[in-house]
PDB file of C-alpha atoms in Angstrom:
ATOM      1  CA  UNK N   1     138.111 119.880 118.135  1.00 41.00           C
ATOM      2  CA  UNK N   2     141.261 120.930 120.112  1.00 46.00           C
ATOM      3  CA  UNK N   3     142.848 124.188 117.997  1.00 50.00           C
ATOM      4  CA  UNK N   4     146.966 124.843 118.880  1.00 51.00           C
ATOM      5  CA  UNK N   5     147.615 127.472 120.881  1.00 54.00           C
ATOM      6  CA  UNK N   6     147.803 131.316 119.246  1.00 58.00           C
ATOM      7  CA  UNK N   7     149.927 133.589 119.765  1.00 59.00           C
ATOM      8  CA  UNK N   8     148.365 137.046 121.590  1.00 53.00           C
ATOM      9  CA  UNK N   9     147.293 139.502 119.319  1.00 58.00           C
ATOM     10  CA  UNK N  10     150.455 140.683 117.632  1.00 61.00           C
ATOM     11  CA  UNK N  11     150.616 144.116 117.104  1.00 87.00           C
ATOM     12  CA  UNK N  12     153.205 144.966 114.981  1.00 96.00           C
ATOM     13  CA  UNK N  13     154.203 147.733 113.342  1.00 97.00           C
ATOM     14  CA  UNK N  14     153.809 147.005 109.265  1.00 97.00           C
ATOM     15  CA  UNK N  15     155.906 150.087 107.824  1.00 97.00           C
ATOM     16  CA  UNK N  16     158.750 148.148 110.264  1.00 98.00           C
ATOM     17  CA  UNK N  17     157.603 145.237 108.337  1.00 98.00           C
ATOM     18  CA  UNK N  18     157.368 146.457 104.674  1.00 97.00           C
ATOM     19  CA  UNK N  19     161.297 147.286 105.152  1.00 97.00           C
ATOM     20  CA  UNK N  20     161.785 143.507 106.680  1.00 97.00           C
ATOM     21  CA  UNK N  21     160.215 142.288 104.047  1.00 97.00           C
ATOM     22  CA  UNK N  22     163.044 142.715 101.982  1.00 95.00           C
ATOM     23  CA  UNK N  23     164.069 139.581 102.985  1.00 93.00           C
ATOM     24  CA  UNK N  24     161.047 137.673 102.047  1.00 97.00           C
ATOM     25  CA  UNK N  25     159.976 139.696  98.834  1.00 96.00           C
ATOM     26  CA  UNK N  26     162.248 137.247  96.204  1.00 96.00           C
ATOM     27  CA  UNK N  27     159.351 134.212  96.861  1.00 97.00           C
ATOM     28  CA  UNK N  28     156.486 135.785  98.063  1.00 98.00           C
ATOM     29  CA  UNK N  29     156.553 139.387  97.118  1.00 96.00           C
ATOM     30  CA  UNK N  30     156.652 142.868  98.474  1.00 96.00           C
ATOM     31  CA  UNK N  31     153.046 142.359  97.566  1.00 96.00           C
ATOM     32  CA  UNK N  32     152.600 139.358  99.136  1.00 97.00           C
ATOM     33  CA  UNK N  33     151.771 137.470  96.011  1.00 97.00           C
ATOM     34  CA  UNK N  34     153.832 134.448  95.319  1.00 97.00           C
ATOM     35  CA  UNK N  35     156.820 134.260  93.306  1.00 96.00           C
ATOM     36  CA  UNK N  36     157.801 130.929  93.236  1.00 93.00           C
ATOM     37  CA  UNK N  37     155.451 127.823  93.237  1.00 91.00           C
ATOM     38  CA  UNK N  38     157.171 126.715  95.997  1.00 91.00           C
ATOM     39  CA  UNK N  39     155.640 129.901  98.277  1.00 96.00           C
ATOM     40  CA  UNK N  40     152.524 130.793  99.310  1.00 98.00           C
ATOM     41  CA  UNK N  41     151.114 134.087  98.582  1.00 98.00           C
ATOM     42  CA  UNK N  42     150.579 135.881 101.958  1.00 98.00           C
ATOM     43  CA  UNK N  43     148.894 138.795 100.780  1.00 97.00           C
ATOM     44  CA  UNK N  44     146.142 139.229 103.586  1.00 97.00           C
ATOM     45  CA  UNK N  45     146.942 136.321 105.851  1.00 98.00           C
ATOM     46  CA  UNK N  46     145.243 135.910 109.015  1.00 97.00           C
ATOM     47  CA  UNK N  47     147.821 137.919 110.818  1.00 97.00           C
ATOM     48  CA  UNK N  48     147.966 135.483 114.123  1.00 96.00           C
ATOM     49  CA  UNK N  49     148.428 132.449 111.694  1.00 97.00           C
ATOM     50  CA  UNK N  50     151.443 134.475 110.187  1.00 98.00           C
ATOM     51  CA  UNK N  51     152.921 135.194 113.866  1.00 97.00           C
ATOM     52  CA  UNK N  52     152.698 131.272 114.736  1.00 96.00           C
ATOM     53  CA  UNK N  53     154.178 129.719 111.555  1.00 97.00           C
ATOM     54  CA  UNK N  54     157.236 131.996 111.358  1.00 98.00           C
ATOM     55  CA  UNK N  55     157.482 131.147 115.016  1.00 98.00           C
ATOM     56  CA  UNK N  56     157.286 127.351 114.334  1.00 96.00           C
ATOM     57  CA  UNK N  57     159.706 127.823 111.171  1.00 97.00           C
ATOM     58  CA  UNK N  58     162.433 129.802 113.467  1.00 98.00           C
ATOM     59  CA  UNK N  59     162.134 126.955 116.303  1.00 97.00           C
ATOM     60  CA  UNK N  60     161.935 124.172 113.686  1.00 95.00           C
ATOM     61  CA  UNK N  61     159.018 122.903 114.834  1.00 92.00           C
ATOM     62  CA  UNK N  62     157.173 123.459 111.140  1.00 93.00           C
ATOM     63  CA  UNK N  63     159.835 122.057 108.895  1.00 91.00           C
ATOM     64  CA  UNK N  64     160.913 124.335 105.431  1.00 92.00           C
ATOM     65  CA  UNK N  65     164.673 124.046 104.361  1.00 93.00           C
ATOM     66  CA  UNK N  66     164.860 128.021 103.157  1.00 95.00           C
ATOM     67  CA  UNK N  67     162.214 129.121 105.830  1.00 97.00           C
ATOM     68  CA  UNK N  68     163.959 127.376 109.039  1.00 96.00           C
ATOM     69  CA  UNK N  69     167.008 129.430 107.636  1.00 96.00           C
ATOM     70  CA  UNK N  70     165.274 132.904 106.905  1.00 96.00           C
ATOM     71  CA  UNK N  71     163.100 132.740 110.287  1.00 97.00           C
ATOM     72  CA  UNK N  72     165.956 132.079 112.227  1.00 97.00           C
ATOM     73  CA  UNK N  73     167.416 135.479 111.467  1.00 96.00           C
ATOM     74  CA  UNK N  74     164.155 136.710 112.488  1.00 98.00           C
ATOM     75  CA  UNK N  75     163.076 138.394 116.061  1.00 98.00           C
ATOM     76  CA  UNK N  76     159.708 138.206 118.044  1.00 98.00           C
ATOM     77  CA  UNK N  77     159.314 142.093 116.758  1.00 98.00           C
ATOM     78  CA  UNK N  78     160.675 141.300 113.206  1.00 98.00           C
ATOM     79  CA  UNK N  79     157.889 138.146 112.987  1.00 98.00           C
ATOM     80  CA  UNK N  80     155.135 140.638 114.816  1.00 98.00           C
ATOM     81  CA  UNK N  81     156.092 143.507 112.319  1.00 98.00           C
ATOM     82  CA  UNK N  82     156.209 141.333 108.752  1.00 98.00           C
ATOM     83  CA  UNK N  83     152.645 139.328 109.940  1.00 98.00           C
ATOM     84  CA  UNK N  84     150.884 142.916 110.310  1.00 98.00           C
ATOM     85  CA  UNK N  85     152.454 143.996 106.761  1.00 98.00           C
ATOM     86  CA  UNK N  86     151.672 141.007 105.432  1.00 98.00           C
ATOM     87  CA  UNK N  87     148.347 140.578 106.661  1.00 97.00           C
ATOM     88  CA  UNK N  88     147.379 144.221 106.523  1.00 97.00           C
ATOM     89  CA  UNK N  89     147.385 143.517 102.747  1.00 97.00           C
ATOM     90  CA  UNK N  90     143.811 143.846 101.888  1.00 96.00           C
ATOM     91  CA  UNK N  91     142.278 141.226  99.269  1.00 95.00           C
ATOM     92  CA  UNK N  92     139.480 140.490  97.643  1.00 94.00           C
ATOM     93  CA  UNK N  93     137.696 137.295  96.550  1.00 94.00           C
ATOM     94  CA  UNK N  94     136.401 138.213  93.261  1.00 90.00           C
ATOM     95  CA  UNK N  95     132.915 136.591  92.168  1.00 82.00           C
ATOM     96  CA  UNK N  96     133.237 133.593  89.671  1.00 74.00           C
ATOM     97  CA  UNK N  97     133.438 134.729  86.045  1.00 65.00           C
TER      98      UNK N  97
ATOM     99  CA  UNK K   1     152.879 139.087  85.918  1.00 36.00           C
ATOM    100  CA  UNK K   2     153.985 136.572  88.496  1.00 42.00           C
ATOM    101  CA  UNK K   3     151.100 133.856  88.537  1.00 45.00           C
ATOM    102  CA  UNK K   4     151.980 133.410  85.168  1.00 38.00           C
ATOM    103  CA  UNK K   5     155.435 132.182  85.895  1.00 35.00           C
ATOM    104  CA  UNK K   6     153.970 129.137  88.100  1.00 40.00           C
ATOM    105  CA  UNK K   7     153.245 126.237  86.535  1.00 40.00           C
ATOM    106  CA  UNK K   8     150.318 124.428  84.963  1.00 47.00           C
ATOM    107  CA  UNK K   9     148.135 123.777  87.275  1.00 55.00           C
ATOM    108  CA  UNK K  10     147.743 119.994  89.198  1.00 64.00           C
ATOM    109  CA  UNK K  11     144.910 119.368  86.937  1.00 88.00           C
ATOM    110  CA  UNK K  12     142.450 119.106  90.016  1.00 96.00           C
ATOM    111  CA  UNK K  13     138.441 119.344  88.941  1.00 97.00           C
ATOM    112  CA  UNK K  14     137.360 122.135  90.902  1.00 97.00           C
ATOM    113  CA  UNK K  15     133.554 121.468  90.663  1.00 97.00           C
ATOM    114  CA  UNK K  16     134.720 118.388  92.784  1.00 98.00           C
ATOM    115  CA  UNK K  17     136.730 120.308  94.679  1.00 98.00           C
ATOM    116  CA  UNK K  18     133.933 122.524  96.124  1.00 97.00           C
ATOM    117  CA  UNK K  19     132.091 119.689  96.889  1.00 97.00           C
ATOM    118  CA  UNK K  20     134.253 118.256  98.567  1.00 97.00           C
ATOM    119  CA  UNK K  21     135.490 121.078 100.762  1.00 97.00           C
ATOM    120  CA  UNK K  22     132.057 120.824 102.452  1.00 95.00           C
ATOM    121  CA  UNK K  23     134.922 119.034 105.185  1.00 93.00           C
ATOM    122  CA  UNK K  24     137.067 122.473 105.091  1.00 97.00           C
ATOM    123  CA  UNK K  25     134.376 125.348 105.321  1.00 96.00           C
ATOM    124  CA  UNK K  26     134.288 126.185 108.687  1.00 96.00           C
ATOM    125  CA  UNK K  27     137.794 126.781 108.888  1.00 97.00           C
ATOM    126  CA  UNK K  28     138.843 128.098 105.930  1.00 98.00           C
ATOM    127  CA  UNK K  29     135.303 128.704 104.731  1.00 96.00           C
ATOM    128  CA  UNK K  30     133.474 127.872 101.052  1.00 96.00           C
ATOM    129  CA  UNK K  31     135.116 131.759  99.546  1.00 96.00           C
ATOM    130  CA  UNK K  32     138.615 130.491 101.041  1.00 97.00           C
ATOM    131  CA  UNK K  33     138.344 133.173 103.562  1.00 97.00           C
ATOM    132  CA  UNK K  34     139.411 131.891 107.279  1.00 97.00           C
ATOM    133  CA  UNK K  35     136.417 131.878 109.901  1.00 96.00           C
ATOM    134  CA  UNK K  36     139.158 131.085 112.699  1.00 94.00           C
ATOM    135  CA  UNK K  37     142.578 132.810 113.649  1.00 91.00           C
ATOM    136  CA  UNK K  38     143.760 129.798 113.509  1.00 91.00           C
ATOM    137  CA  UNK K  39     143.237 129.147 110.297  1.00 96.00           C
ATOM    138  CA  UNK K  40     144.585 130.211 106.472  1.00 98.00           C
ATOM    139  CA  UNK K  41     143.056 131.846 104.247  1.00 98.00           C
ATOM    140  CA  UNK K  42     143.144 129.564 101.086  1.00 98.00           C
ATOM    141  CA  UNK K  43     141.566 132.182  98.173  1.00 97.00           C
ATOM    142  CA  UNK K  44     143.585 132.211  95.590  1.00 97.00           C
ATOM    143  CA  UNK K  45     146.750 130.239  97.046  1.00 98.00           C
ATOM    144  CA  UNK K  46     149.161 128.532  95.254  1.00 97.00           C
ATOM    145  CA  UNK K  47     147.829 125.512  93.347  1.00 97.00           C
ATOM    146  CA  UNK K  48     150.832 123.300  94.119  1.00 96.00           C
ATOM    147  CA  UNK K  49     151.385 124.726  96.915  1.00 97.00           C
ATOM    148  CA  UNK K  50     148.061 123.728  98.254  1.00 97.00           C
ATOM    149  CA  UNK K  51     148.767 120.157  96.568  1.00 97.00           C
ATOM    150  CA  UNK K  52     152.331 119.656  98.676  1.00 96.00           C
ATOM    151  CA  UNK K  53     150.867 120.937 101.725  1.00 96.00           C
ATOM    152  CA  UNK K  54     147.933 118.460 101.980  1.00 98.00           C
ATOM    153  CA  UNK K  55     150.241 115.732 100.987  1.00 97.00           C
ATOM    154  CA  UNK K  56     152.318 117.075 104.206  1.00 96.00           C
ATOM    155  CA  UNK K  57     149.437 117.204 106.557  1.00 97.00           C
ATOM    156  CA  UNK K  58     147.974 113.971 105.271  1.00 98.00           C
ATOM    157  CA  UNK K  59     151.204 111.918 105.589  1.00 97.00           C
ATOM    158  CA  UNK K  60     152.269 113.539 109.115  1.00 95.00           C
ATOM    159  CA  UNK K  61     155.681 115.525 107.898  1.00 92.00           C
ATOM    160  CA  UNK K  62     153.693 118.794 108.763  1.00 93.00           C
ATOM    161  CA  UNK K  63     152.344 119.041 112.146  1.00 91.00           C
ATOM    162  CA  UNK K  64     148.801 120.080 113.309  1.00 93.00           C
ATOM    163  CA  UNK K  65     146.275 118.667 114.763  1.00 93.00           C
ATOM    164  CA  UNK K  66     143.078 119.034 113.086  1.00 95.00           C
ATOM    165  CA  UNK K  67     144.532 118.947 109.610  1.00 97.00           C
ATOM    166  CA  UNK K  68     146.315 115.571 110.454  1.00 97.00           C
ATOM    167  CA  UNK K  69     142.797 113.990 111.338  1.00 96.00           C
ATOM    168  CA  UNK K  70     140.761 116.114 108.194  1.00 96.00           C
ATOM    169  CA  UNK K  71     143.883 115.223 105.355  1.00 97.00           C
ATOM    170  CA  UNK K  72     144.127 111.659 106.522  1.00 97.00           C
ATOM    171  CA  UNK K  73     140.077 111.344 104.652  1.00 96.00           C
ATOM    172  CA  UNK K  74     141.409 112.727 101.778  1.00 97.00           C
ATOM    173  CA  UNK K  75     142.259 110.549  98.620  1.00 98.00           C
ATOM    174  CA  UNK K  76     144.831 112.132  96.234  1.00 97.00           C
ATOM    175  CA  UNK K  77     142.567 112.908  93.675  1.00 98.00           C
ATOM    176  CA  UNK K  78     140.391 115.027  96.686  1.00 98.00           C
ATOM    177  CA  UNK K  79     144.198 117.060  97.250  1.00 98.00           C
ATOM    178  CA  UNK K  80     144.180 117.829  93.656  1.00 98.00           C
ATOM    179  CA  UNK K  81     140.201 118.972  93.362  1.00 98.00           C
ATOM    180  CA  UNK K  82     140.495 121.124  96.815  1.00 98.00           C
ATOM    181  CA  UNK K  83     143.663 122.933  95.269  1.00 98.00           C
ATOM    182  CA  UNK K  84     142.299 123.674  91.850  1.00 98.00           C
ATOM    183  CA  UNK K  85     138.719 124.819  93.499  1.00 98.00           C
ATOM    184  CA  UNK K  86     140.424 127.099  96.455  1.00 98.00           C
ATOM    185  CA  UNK K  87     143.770 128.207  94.559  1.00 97.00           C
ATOM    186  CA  UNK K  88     141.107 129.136  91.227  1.00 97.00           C
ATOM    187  CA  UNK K  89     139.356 131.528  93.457  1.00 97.00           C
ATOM    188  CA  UNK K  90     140.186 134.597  92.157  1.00 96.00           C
ATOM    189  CA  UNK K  91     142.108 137.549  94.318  1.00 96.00           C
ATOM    190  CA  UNK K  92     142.917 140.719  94.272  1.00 95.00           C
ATOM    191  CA  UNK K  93     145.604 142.848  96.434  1.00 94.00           C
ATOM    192  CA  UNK K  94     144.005 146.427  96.702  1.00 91.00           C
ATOM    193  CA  UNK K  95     145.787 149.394  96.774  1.00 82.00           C
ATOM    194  CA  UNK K  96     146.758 150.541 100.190  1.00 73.00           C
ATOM    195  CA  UNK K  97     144.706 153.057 101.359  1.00 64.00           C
TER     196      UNK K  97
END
């Protein structure tokens, strides 16, 4: 199967993004777990697939009434620095119980 | 804690649900951990979250193309088994560090 075209490797700089984040913490937390049902937890994202949607929600090509607003406030290094806080998150799958 | 503040859950079987995400595994894998940069993690995600977004990628109003082709297979009870077997995974944010 054809996959969509990724963005490079982003690089960011997460303690940039932890202080971005500010602006995303009310829904999805400063720890990246959801506050709303509405929003995803993006605690440990795959930090590429963080870079691309917040690029497709800033040039409205993936369509989200708050997140076309919020990501349009956003720049290439603000996007790059919130995916490697976000993704840098480390999780864990825990083992059925 | 926040998770409790989201609501009951679609009422998805998840036993069904891993079954059926035999369709989603090399992608997003059978522990909801992505195999691709292209793809999500889905561990632990939002239950209804997981529900709306299927229901986007099956009926076209979110954009990509692999999950248009996979979500167009997938009946509405198979939406609501995939989100309660991926979102019931169990996560955990470790501390940084």
């Amino acid at each position: 199967m054809v996959l969509g075209a990724l963005p490079a490797a982003a690089g960011g700089d997460a303690a940039a993004g932890r202080k971005r984040a500010a602006a995303c913490q009310a829904c999805h937390g400063l720890d990246g777990l959801s506050k709303l049902p509405e929003a995803p937890n993006l605690a440990g994202q795959v930090e590429v697939y963080l870079v691309k949607v917040l690029r497709e929600y800033r040039d409205g090509t993936r369509r989200n009434e708050v997140m076309n607003v919020v990501a349009k406030e956003l720049t290439d290094a603000d996007i790059d620095n919130l995916a490697a806080y976000y993704g840098g998150l480390q999780i864990e799958v825990l083992p059925p119980g």
